[in-house]
Amino acid sequence: MATLTVPPVLSSPRQDAIDLYKAFKGFGCDNAKVVSILAHRDAAQRALIQQEYRAMYSQELIERLSSELSGNLKKAMLLWIHDPATRDATVLRQALSGDVIDLRGATEIICSRTPSQIQTIKQIYHARFRTYLEHDINHQASGDHQKLLLAYVSRPRYEGPEVDHAMVTHDAKHLYKAGEKRFGTDENTFIHVFSERSSAHLAAVARSYHQAYDNSLEKAVKGETSGLFEFALLTILRCAENPGKYFAKVLHKAMKGLGTNDTTLVRVVVTRAEIDMQYIKAEYHKKYHKQLSDAIHSETSGHYRTFLLSLVGPNH
């Protein structure tokens, strides 16, 4: 469930565009006004506002936002302005070809998305950036991590809830033989199962593995693999079992200790607000006995804080 809150009575996209233009005018940008409008419009409404802005002022709204905003608010808003699939494609392109290559960020996006979402992302990626997602993965990733990502973005997977129990038992046995039972690891078996099976199937494999071998599949992955390959496998597995819990953990880690990892905080809050933030909030509270919004409030400040809290929504 999404946490985006849209006012019951909306001003027209044209009026929003006019109000944004006014917020940009004069000395300094009225950040509060920009946040109050855009943080409470869904993807379709934001697209209409951008159309109206372009028609009236012969300029792209995203360009004006880029020149008027700064810091973390700018980073968050420039991602938020897009629809979810374009946003994911943009995050991936930045992670795979930006000044700082962020393979963990790219891996998280790829390995937590459904096959149909990935297909849409790939189409947008090619249309916007004139290159294939697979090309950038091939260029930046390496080894088993590269093989897994390439398989994950190219192989079709069933998205329904049904599972074949005989196949589940078969896969659990093969993963055991490929890992814990032998000396060394048969990484190709892990790549094959994790990239070709549905989320429901993989969650069932994890349960079957635990029952048959008295160890969790997650612990087996941790014991048999390492680095970004391990991270990718764990992301696929955890998102198959409970994506809300997975993202709650990612957010907690981003805000834990000295300093906040704002890149991760922005990526997760902005990309999940229109998808499943309600579940993430519930899992966060269950695991850490603290409201996610309270954690964000204590780790951020100013209009950046206001914007993220608007996306996360109120406590219940």
mmCIF file of C-alpha atoms in Angstrom:
data_model
loop_
_atom_site.group_PDB
_atom_site.id
_atom_site.type_symbol
_atom_site.label_atom_id
_atom_site.label_comp_id
_atom_site.label_asym_id
_atom_site.label_seq_id
_atom_site.Cartn_x
_atom_site.Cartn_y
_atom_site.Cartn_z
ATOM 1 C CA MET A 1 0.000 0.000 0.000
ATOM 2 C CA ALA A 2 1.153 3.497 -0.896
ATOM 3 C CA THR A 3 1.461 6.317 1.652
ATOM 4 C CA LEU A 4 1.113 9.207 -0.789
ATOM 5 C CA THR A 5 -1.682 11.530 0.399
ATOM 6 C CA VAL A 6 -3.522 13.595 -2.210
ATOM 7 C CA PRO A 7 -5.854 16.413 -1.047
ATOM 8 C CA PRO A 8 -9.602 15.641 -1.402
ATOM 9 C CA VAL A 9 -10.064 18.836 -3.414
ATOM 10 C CA LEU A 10 -7.261 19.352 -5.901
ATOM 11 C CA SER A 11 -6.291 22.479 -7.753
ATOM 12 C CA SER A 12 -5.951 21.952 -11.521
ATOM 13 C CA PRO A 13 -2.591 20.928 -13.014
ATOM 14 C CA ARG A 14 -2.558 24.361 -14.714
ATOM 15 C CA GLN A 15 -2.991 26.131 -11.371
ATOM 16 C CA ASP A 16 -0.277 23.953 -9.823
ATOM 17 C CA ALA A 17 2.067 24.913 -12.664
ATOM 18 C CA ILE A 18 1.285 28.622 -12.107
ATOM 19 C CA ASP A 19 1.833 28.286 -8.347
ATOM 20 C CA LEU A 20 5.160 26.515 -8.922
ATOM 21 C CA TYR A 21 6.269 29.247 -11.320
ATOM 22 C CA LYS A 22 5.428 31.845 -8.655
ATOM 23 C CA ALA A 23 7.392 29.847 -6.073
ATOM 24 C CA PHE A 24 10.458 29.997 -8.356
ATOM 25 C CA LYS A 25 10.208 33.739 -9.005
ATOM 26 C CA GLY A 26 11.987 36.434 -7.067
ATOM 27 C CA PHE A 27 14.956 36.126 -4.752
ATOM 28 C CA GLY A 28 15.277 32.514 -3.626
ATOM 29 C CA CYS A 29 12.891 29.646 -4.200
ATOM 30 C CA ASP A 30 9.850 29.085 -1.958
ATOM 31 C CA ASN A 31 10.830 25.501 -1.131
ATOM 32 C CA ALA A 32 7.904 25.029 1.250
ATOM 33 C CA LYS A 33 5.443 25.828 -1.544
ATOM 34 C CA VAL A 34 7.149 23.459 -3.995
ATOM 35 C CA VAL A 35 7.062 20.633 -1.426
ATOM 36 C CA SER A 36 3.431 21.336 -0.436
ATOM 37 C CA ILE A 37 2.356 20.918 -4.065
ATOM 38 C CA LEU A 38 4.514 18.135 -5.510
ATOM 39 C CA ALA A 39 4.698 15.905 -2.410
ATOM 40 C CA HIS A 40 0.905 15.530 -2.595
ATOM 41 C CA ARG A 41 0.369 14.713 -6.282
ATOM 42 C CA ASP A 42 0.385 11.213 -7.739
ATOM 43 C CA ALA A 43 2.369 10.181 -10.839
ATOM 44 C CA ALA A 44 -0.441 11.005 -13.308
ATOM 45 C CA GLN A 45 -1.002 14.422 -11.707
ATOM 46 C CA ARG A 46 2.725 15.204 -11.726
ATOM 47 C CA ALA A 47 2.870 14.322 -15.439
ATOM 48 C CA LEU A 48 -0.008 16.729 -16.175
ATOM 49 C CA ILE A 49 1.643 19.505 -14.156
ATOM 50 C CA GLN A 50 4.826 19.034 -16.199
ATOM 51 C CA GLN A 51 2.820 19.241 -19.447
ATOM 52 C CA GLU A 52 1.094 22.453 -18.337
ATOM 53 C CA TYR A 53 4.374 23.996 -17.164
ATOM 54 C CA ARG A 54 6.037 23.201 -20.495
ATOM 55 C CA ALA A 55 3.080 24.626 -22.463
ATOM 56 C CA MET A 56 2.895 27.864 -20.473
ATOM 57 C CA TYR A 57 6.550 28.661 -19.810
ATOM 58 C CA SER A 58 8.401 26.856 -22.665
ATOM 59 C CA GLN A 59 10.643 25.174 -20.116
ATOM 60 C CA GLU A 60 10.815 21.733 -18.552
ATOM 61 C CA LEU A 61 9.706 21.755 -14.918
ATOM 62 C CA ILE A 62 12.464 19.286 -14.050
ATOM 63 C CA GLU A 63 15.075 21.754 -15.402
ATOM 64 C CA ARG A 64 13.646 24.569 -13.300
ATOM 65 C CA LEU A 65 13.564 22.375 -10.200
ATOM 66 C CA SER A 66 17.183 21.426 -10.839
ATOM 67 C CA SER A 67 18.269 25.080 -10.988
ATOM 68 C CA GLU A 68 16.145 26.241 -8.026
ATOM 69 C CA LEU A 69 16.618 23.462 -5.472
ATOM 70 C CA SER A 70 19.800 22.188 -3.860
ATOM 71 C CA GLY A 71 21.210 19.424 -1.688
ATOM 72 C CA ASN A 72 19.216 16.383 -0.681
ATOM 73 C CA LEU A 73 15.872 18.069 -1.372
ATOM 74 C CA LYS A 74 16.954 18.525 -4.990
ATOM 75 C CA LYS A 75 18.079 14.881 -5.286
ATOM 76 C CA ALA A 76 14.795 13.628 -3.840
ATOM 77 C CA MET A 77 12.538 15.954 -5.834
ATOM 78 C CA LEU A 78 14.250 15.255 -9.173
ATOM 79 C CA LEU A 79 13.518 11.554 -8.645
ATOM 80 C CA TRP A 80 10.010 12.057 -7.293
ATOM 81 C CA ILE A 81 8.857 14.120 -10.287
ATOM 82 C CA HIS A 82 9.014 10.976 -12.476
ATOM 83 C CA ASP A 83 6.562 8.076 -12.628
ATOM 84 C CA PRO A 84 7.800 4.941 -10.751
ATOM 85 C CA ALA A 85 9.274 3.113 -13.782
ATOM 86 C CA THR A 86 11.079 6.196 -15.150
ATOM 87 C CA ARG A 87 12.362 6.878 -11.641
ATOM 88 C CA ASP A 88 13.787 3.346 -11.372
ATOM 89 C CA ALA A 89 15.419 3.696 -14.799
ATOM 90 C CA THR A 90 16.906 7.052 -13.727
ATOM 91 C CA VAL A 91 18.267 5.636 -10.448
ATOM 92 C CA LEU A 92 19.806 2.728 -12.362
ATOM 93 C CA ARG A 93 21.426 4.976 -14.946
ATOM 94 C CA GLN A 94 22.911 7.204 -12.231
ATOM 95 C CA ALA A 95 24.133 4.149 -10.307
ATOM 96 C CA LEU A 96 25.714 2.513 -13.375
ATOM 97 C CA SER A 97 27.172 5.531 -15.165
ATOM 98 C CA GLY A 98 27.357 8.447 -12.722
ATOM 99 C CA ASP A 99 30.387 10.036 -11.080
ATOM 100 C CA VAL A 100 30.130 7.448 -8.311
ATOM 101 C CA ILE A 101 29.234 3.929 -9.442
ATOM 102 C CA ASP A 102 26.769 2.444 -6.951
ATOM 103 C CA LEU A 103 26.467 -1.267 -7.679
ATOM 104 C CA ARG A 104 24.626 -1.946 -4.413
ATOM 105 C CA GLY A 105 21.976 0.641 -5.295
ATOM 106 C CA ALA A 106 21.599 -0.769 -8.811
ATOM 107 C CA THR A 107 21.416 -4.326 -7.444
ATOM 108 C CA GLU A 108 18.703 -3.341 -4.946
ATOM 109 C CA ILE A 109 16.523 -1.804 -7.667
ATOM 110 C CA ILE A 110 16.912 -4.751 -10.050
ATOM 111 C CA CYS A 111 16.548 -7.560 -7.512
ATOM 112 C CA SER A 112 13.511 -6.089 -5.731
ATOM 113 C CA ARG A 113 11.383 -5.468 -8.836
ATOM 114 C CA THR A 114 8.878 -7.790 -10.532
ATOM 115 C CA PRO A 115 9.548 -9.156 -14.047
ATOM 116 C CA SER A 116 6.900 -6.858 -15.574
ATOM 117 C CA GLN A 117 8.377 -3.840 -13.769
ATOM 118 C CA ILE A 118 11.842 -4.774 -15.068
ATOM 119 C CA GLN A 119 10.568 -5.029 -18.657
ATOM 120 C CA THR A 120 9.080 -1.524 -18.429
ATOM 121 C CA ILE A 121 12.258 -0.163 -16.829
ATOM 122 C CA LYS A 122 14.356 -1.667 -19.646
ATOM 123 C CA GLN A 123 12.185 -0.051 -22.330
ATOM 124 C CA ILE A 124 12.355 3.371 -20.659
ATOM 125 C CA TYR A 125 16.104 2.974 -20.018
ATOM 126 C CA HIS A 126 16.766 2.421 -23.711
ATOM 127 C CA ALA A 127 14.388 5.184 -24.861
ATOM 128 C CA ARG A 128 15.830 7.800 -22.475
ATOM 129 C CA PHE A 129 19.516 6.927 -22.375
ATOM 130 C CA ARG A 130 20.062 5.388 -25.839
ATOM 131 C CA THR A 131 21.757 2.345 -24.393
ATOM 132 C CA TYR A 132 20.617 -1.010 -23.067
ATOM 133 C CA LEU A 133 20.456 -1.697 -19.328
ATOM 134 C CA GLU A 134 22.203 -5.013 -20.019
ATOM 135 C CA HIS A 135 25.097 -3.127 -21.637
ATOM 136 C CA ASP A 136 25.656 -0.984 -18.544
ATOM 137 C CA ILE A 137 25.379 -3.997 -16.228
ATOM 138 C CA ASN A 138 27.901 -5.845 -18.395
ATOM 139 C CA HIS A 139 30.258 -2.862 -18.287
ATOM 140 C CA GLN A 140 30.124 -2.195 -14.525
ATOM 141 C CA ALA A 141 29.430 -5.541 -12.821
ATOM 142 C CA SER A 142 31.646 -8.614 -12.931
ATOM 143 C CA GLY A 143 31.802 -12.315 -12.165
ATOM 144 C CA ASP A 144 28.839 -14.160 -10.675
ATOM 145 C CA HIS A 145 27.206 -10.865 -9.659
ATOM 146 C CA GLN A 146 27.176 -9.793 -13.316
ATOM 147 C CA LYS A 147 25.836 -13.196 -14.459
ATOM 148 C CA LEU A 148 23.011 -13.072 -11.903
ATOM 149 C CA LEU A 149 21.953 -9.493 -12.754
ATOM 150 C CA LEU A 150 21.986 -10.189 -16.499
ATOM 151 C CA ALA A 151 19.922 -13.346 -15.989
ATOM 152 C CA TYR A 152 17.519 -11.538 -13.651
ATOM 153 C CA VAL A 153 16.740 -8.725 -16.101
ATOM 154 C CA SER A 154 16.374 -11.017 -19.122
ATOM 155 C CA ARG A 155 14.600 -14.181 -17.987
ATOM 156 C CA PRO A 156 10.773 -14.223 -17.735
ATOM 157 C CA ARG A 157 9.337 -15.277 -14.367
ATOM 158 C CA TYR A 158 5.820 -16.172 -13.303
ATOM 159 C CA GLU A 159 4.291 -13.495 -11.034
ATOM 160 C CA GLY A 160 1.319 -15.382 -9.580
ATOM 161 C CA PRO A 161 0.920 -17.037 -6.149
ATOM 162 C CA GLU A 162 0.725 -20.701 -7.249
ATOM 163 C CA VAL A 163 3.718 -22.990 -6.743
ATOM 164 C CA ASP A 164 4.616 -26.495 -7.919
ATOM 165 C CA HIS A 165 5.486 -28.305 -4.674
ATOM 166 C CA ALA A 166 7.452 -31.065 -6.403
ATOM 167 C CA MET A 167 9.590 -28.410 -8.115
ATOM 168 C CA VAL A 168 10.012 -26.592 -4.788
ATOM 169 C CA THR A 169 11.421 -29.734 -3.144
ATOM 170 C CA HIS A 170 13.613 -30.326 -6.203
ATOM 171 C CA ASP A 171 15.054 -26.793 -6.075
ATOM 172 C CA ALA A 172 15.714 -26.949 -2.325
ATOM 173 C CA LYS A 173 17.615 -30.212 -2.812
ATOM 174 C CA HIS A 174 19.644 -28.834 -5.717
ATOM 175 C CA LEU A 175 20.584 -25.692 -3.773
ATOM 176 C CA TYR A 176 21.699 -27.866 -0.847
ATOM 177 C CA LYS A 177 23.805 -30.021 -3.165
ATOM 178 C CA ALA A 178 25.249 -26.904 -4.838
ATOM 179 C CA GLY A 179 26.225 -25.312 -1.544
ATOM 180 C CA GLU A 180 26.299 -26.769 1.925
ATOM 181 C CA LYS A 181 26.665 -30.416 0.898
ATOM 182 C CA ARG A 182 29.763 -29.981 -1.228
ATOM 183 C CA PHE A 183 33.218 -28.506 -0.916
ATOM 184 C CA GLY A 184 33.103 -25.219 -2.794
ATOM 185 C CA THR A 185 29.970 -23.728 -4.308
ATOM 186 C CA ASP A 186 28.196 -24.353 -7.603
ATOM 187 C CA GLU A 187 27.246 -20.707 -8.214
ATOM 188 C CA ASN A 188 25.459 -21.485 -11.491
ATOM 189 C CA THR A 189 22.776 -23.486 -9.667
ATOM 190 C CA PHE A 190 22.096 -20.517 -7.368
ATOM 191 C CA ILE A 191 21.945 -18.184 -10.391
ATOM 192 C CA HIS A 192 19.594 -20.549 -12.222
ATOM 193 C CA VAL A 193 17.102 -20.957 -9.346
ATOM 194 C CA PHE A 194 17.178 -17.358 -8.120
ATOM 195 C CA SER A 195 16.799 -15.814 -11.580
ATOM 196 C CA GLU A 196 14.168 -18.157 -13.045
ATOM 197 C CA ARG A 197 11.727 -18.852 -10.196
ATOM 198 C CA SER A 198 8.814 -16.700 -9.079
ATOM 199 C CA SER A 199 8.839 -14.884 -5.733
ATOM 200 C CA ALA A 200 6.151 -17.207 -4.357
ATOM 201 C CA HIS A 201 8.146 -20.242 -5.503
ATOM 202 C CA LEU A 202 11.407 -18.960 -3.985
ATOM 203 C CA ALA A 203 9.706 -18.214 -0.647
ATOM 204 C CA ALA A 204 8.373 -21.802 -0.689
ATOM 205 C CA VAL A 205 11.876 -23.113 -1.501
ATOM 206 C CA ALA A 206 13.228 -21.258 1.541
ATOM 207 C CA ARG A 207 10.608 -22.931 3.784
ATOM 208 C CA SER A 208 11.292 -26.362 2.250
ATOM 209 C CA TYR A 209 15.048 -25.908 2.644
ATOM 210 C CA HIS A 210 14.680 -25.061 6.323
ATOM 211 C CA GLN A 211 12.460 -28.079 6.990
ATOM 212 C CA ALA A 212 14.699 -30.509 5.087
ATOM 213 C CA TYR A 213 18.157 -29.344 6.166
ATOM 214 C CA ASP A 214 17.595 -27.639 9.525
ATOM 215 C CA ASN A 215 19.237 -24.439 8.307
ATOM 216 C CA SER A 216 17.808 -21.357 6.634
ATOM 217 C CA LEU A 217 18.439 -20.757 2.946
ATOM 218 C CA GLU A 218 19.524 -17.237 3.884
ATOM 219 C CA LYS A 219 22.281 -18.597 6.153
ATOM 220 C CA ALA A 220 23.311 -21.007 3.399
ATOM 221 C CA VAL A 221 23.633 -18.087 0.945
ATOM 222 C CA LYS A 222 25.689 -16.140 3.499
ATOM 223 C CA GLY A 223 27.940 -19.125 4.127
ATOM 224 C CA GLU A 224 28.448 -20.072 0.482
ATOM 225 C CA THR A 225 28.743 -16.698 -1.283
ATOM 226 C CA SER A 226 30.211 -13.258 -0.671
ATOM 227 C CA GLY A 227 30.338 -9.643 -1.855
ATOM 228 C CA LEU A 228 27.852 -8.238 -4.326
ATOM 229 C CA PHE A 229 26.823 -11.714 -5.507
ATOM 230 C CA GLU A 230 25.753 -12.549 -1.943
ATOM 231 C CA PHE A 231 23.995 -9.162 -1.654
ATOM 232 C CA ALA A 232 22.040 -9.772 -4.879
ATOM 233 C CA LEU A 233 20.947 -13.288 -3.834
ATOM 234 C CA LEU A 234 19.876 -12.057 -0.387
ATOM 235 C CA THR A 235 17.929 -9.146 -1.918
ATOM 236 C CA ILE A 236 16.030 -11.509 -4.241
ATOM 237 C CA LEU A 237 15.325 -13.951 -1.395
ATOM 238 C CA ARG A 238 14.291 -11.349 1.201
ATOM 239 C CA CYS A 239 12.043 -9.516 -1.263
ATOM 240 C CA ALA A 240 10.430 -12.837 -2.216
ATOM 241 C CA GLU A 241 9.693 -13.564 1.452
ATOM 242 C CA ASN A 242 8.784 -10.089 2.761
ATOM 243 C CA PRO A 243 9.668 -6.917 0.786
ATOM 244 C CA GLY A 244 8.333 -4.640 3.541
ATOM 245 C CA LYS A 245 10.700 -6.184 6.065
ATOM 246 C CA TYR A 246 13.588 -5.991 3.591
ATOM 247 C CA PHE A 247 13.153 -2.262 2.954
ATOM 248 C CA ALA A 248 12.574 -1.529 6.662
ATOM 249 C CA LYS A 249 15.994 -3.061 7.332
ATOM 250 C CA VAL A 250 17.612 -1.061 4.500
ATOM 251 C CA LEU A 251 16.150 2.180 5.908
ATOM 252 C CA HIS A 252 17.250 1.361 9.453
ATOM 253 C CA LYS A 253 20.792 0.670 8.254
ATOM 254 C CA ALA A 254 20.830 3.964 6.290
ATOM 255 C CA MET A 255 20.019 5.949 9.448
ATOM 256 C CA LYS A 256 22.011 3.915 11.973
ATOM 257 C CA GLY A 257 25.283 5.086 13.507
ATOM 258 C CA LEU A 258 27.228 8.211 12.702
ATOM 259 C CA GLY A 259 25.802 10.115 9.738
ATOM 260 C CA THR A 260 22.916 9.205 7.475
ATOM 261 C CA ASN A 261 23.255 7.540 4.085
ATOM 262 C CA ASP A 262 20.982 10.034 2.304
ATOM 263 C CA THR A 263 21.405 8.362 -1.096
ATOM 264 C CA THR A 264 19.833 5.175 0.266
ATOM 265 C CA LEU A 265 17.241 7.037 2.344
ATOM 266 C CA VAL A 266 16.082 9.052 -0.678
ATOM 267 C CA ARG A 267 16.111 6.048 -3.023
ATOM 268 C CA VAL A 268 13.962 3.861 -0.779
ATOM 269 C CA VAL A 269 11.485 6.495 0.454
ATOM 270 C CA VAL A 270 10.943 8.025 -2.991
ATOM 271 C CA THR A 271 10.697 4.719 -4.896
ATOM 272 C CA ARG A 272 8.422 2.936 -2.384
ATOM 273 C CA ALA A 273 6.034 5.778 -1.395
ATOM 274 C CA GLU A 274 3.705 4.954 -4.303
ATOM 275 C CA ILE A 275 4.147 1.187 -3.935
ATOM 276 C CA ASP A 276 4.262 -0.358 -0.442
ATOM 277 C CA MET A 277 5.452 2.202 2.122
ATOM 278 C CA GLN A 278 2.545 1.375 4.452
ATOM 279 C CA TYR A 279 3.886 -2.191 4.810
ATOM 280 C CA ILE A 280 7.455 -0.940 5.246
ATOM 281 C CA LYS A 281 6.327 1.383 8.060
ATOM 282 C CA ALA A 282 4.523 -1.478 9.808
ATOM 283 C CA GLU A 283 7.572 -3.762 9.526
ATOM 284 C CA TYR A 284 9.877 -0.964 10.721
ATOM 285 C CA HIS A 285 7.782 -0.404 13.840
ATOM 286 C CA LYS A 286 7.505 -4.143 14.498
ATOM 287 C CA LYS A 287 11.268 -4.741 14.247
ATOM 288 C CA TYR A 288 12.715 -1.543 15.759
ATOM 289 C CA HIS A 289 9.885 -0.429 18.113
ATOM 290 C CA LYS A 290 10.020 3.045 16.631
ATOM 291 C CA GLN A 291 7.974 4.876 14.015
ATOM 292 C CA LEU A 292 9.802 5.278 10.697
ATOM 293 C CA SER A 293 8.691 8.919 10.539
ATOM 294 C CA ASP A 294 10.272 9.593 13.966
ATOM 295 C CA ALA A 295 13.568 8.073 12.777
ATOM 296 C CA ILE A 296 13.524 10.202 9.607
ATOM 297 C CA HIS A 297 12.617 13.301 11.634
ATOM 298 C CA SER A 298 15.647 12.873 13.901
ATOM 299 C CA GLU A 299 18.058 12.177 11.015
ATOM 300 C CA THR A 300 17.036 14.941 8.560
ATOM 301 C CA SER A 301 16.234 18.651 8.632
ATOM 302 C CA GLY A 302 14.532 21.531 6.823
ATOM 303 C CA HIS A 303 12.435 21.177 3.691
ATOM 304 C CA TYR A 304 14.185 17.867 2.900
ATOM 305 C CA ARG A 305 12.750 16.464 6.139
ATOM 306 C CA THR A 306 9.289 17.896 5.357
ATOM 307 C CA PHE A 307 9.357 16.337 1.894
ATOM 308 C CA LEU A 308 10.367 12.831 3.055
ATOM 309 C CA LEU A 309 7.848 12.901 5.914
ATOM 310 C CA SER A 310 5.114 13.939 3.451
ATOM 311 C CA LEU A 311 5.908 10.862 1.337
ATOM 312 C CA VAL A 312 6.091 8.502 4.314
ATOM 313 C CA GLY A 313 2.745 9.753 5.643
ATOM 314 C CA PRO A 314 1.439 10.128 9.198
ATOM 315 C CA ASN A 315 1.803 7.593 12.013
ATOM 316 C CA HIS A 316 -1.166 5.336 12.694
#
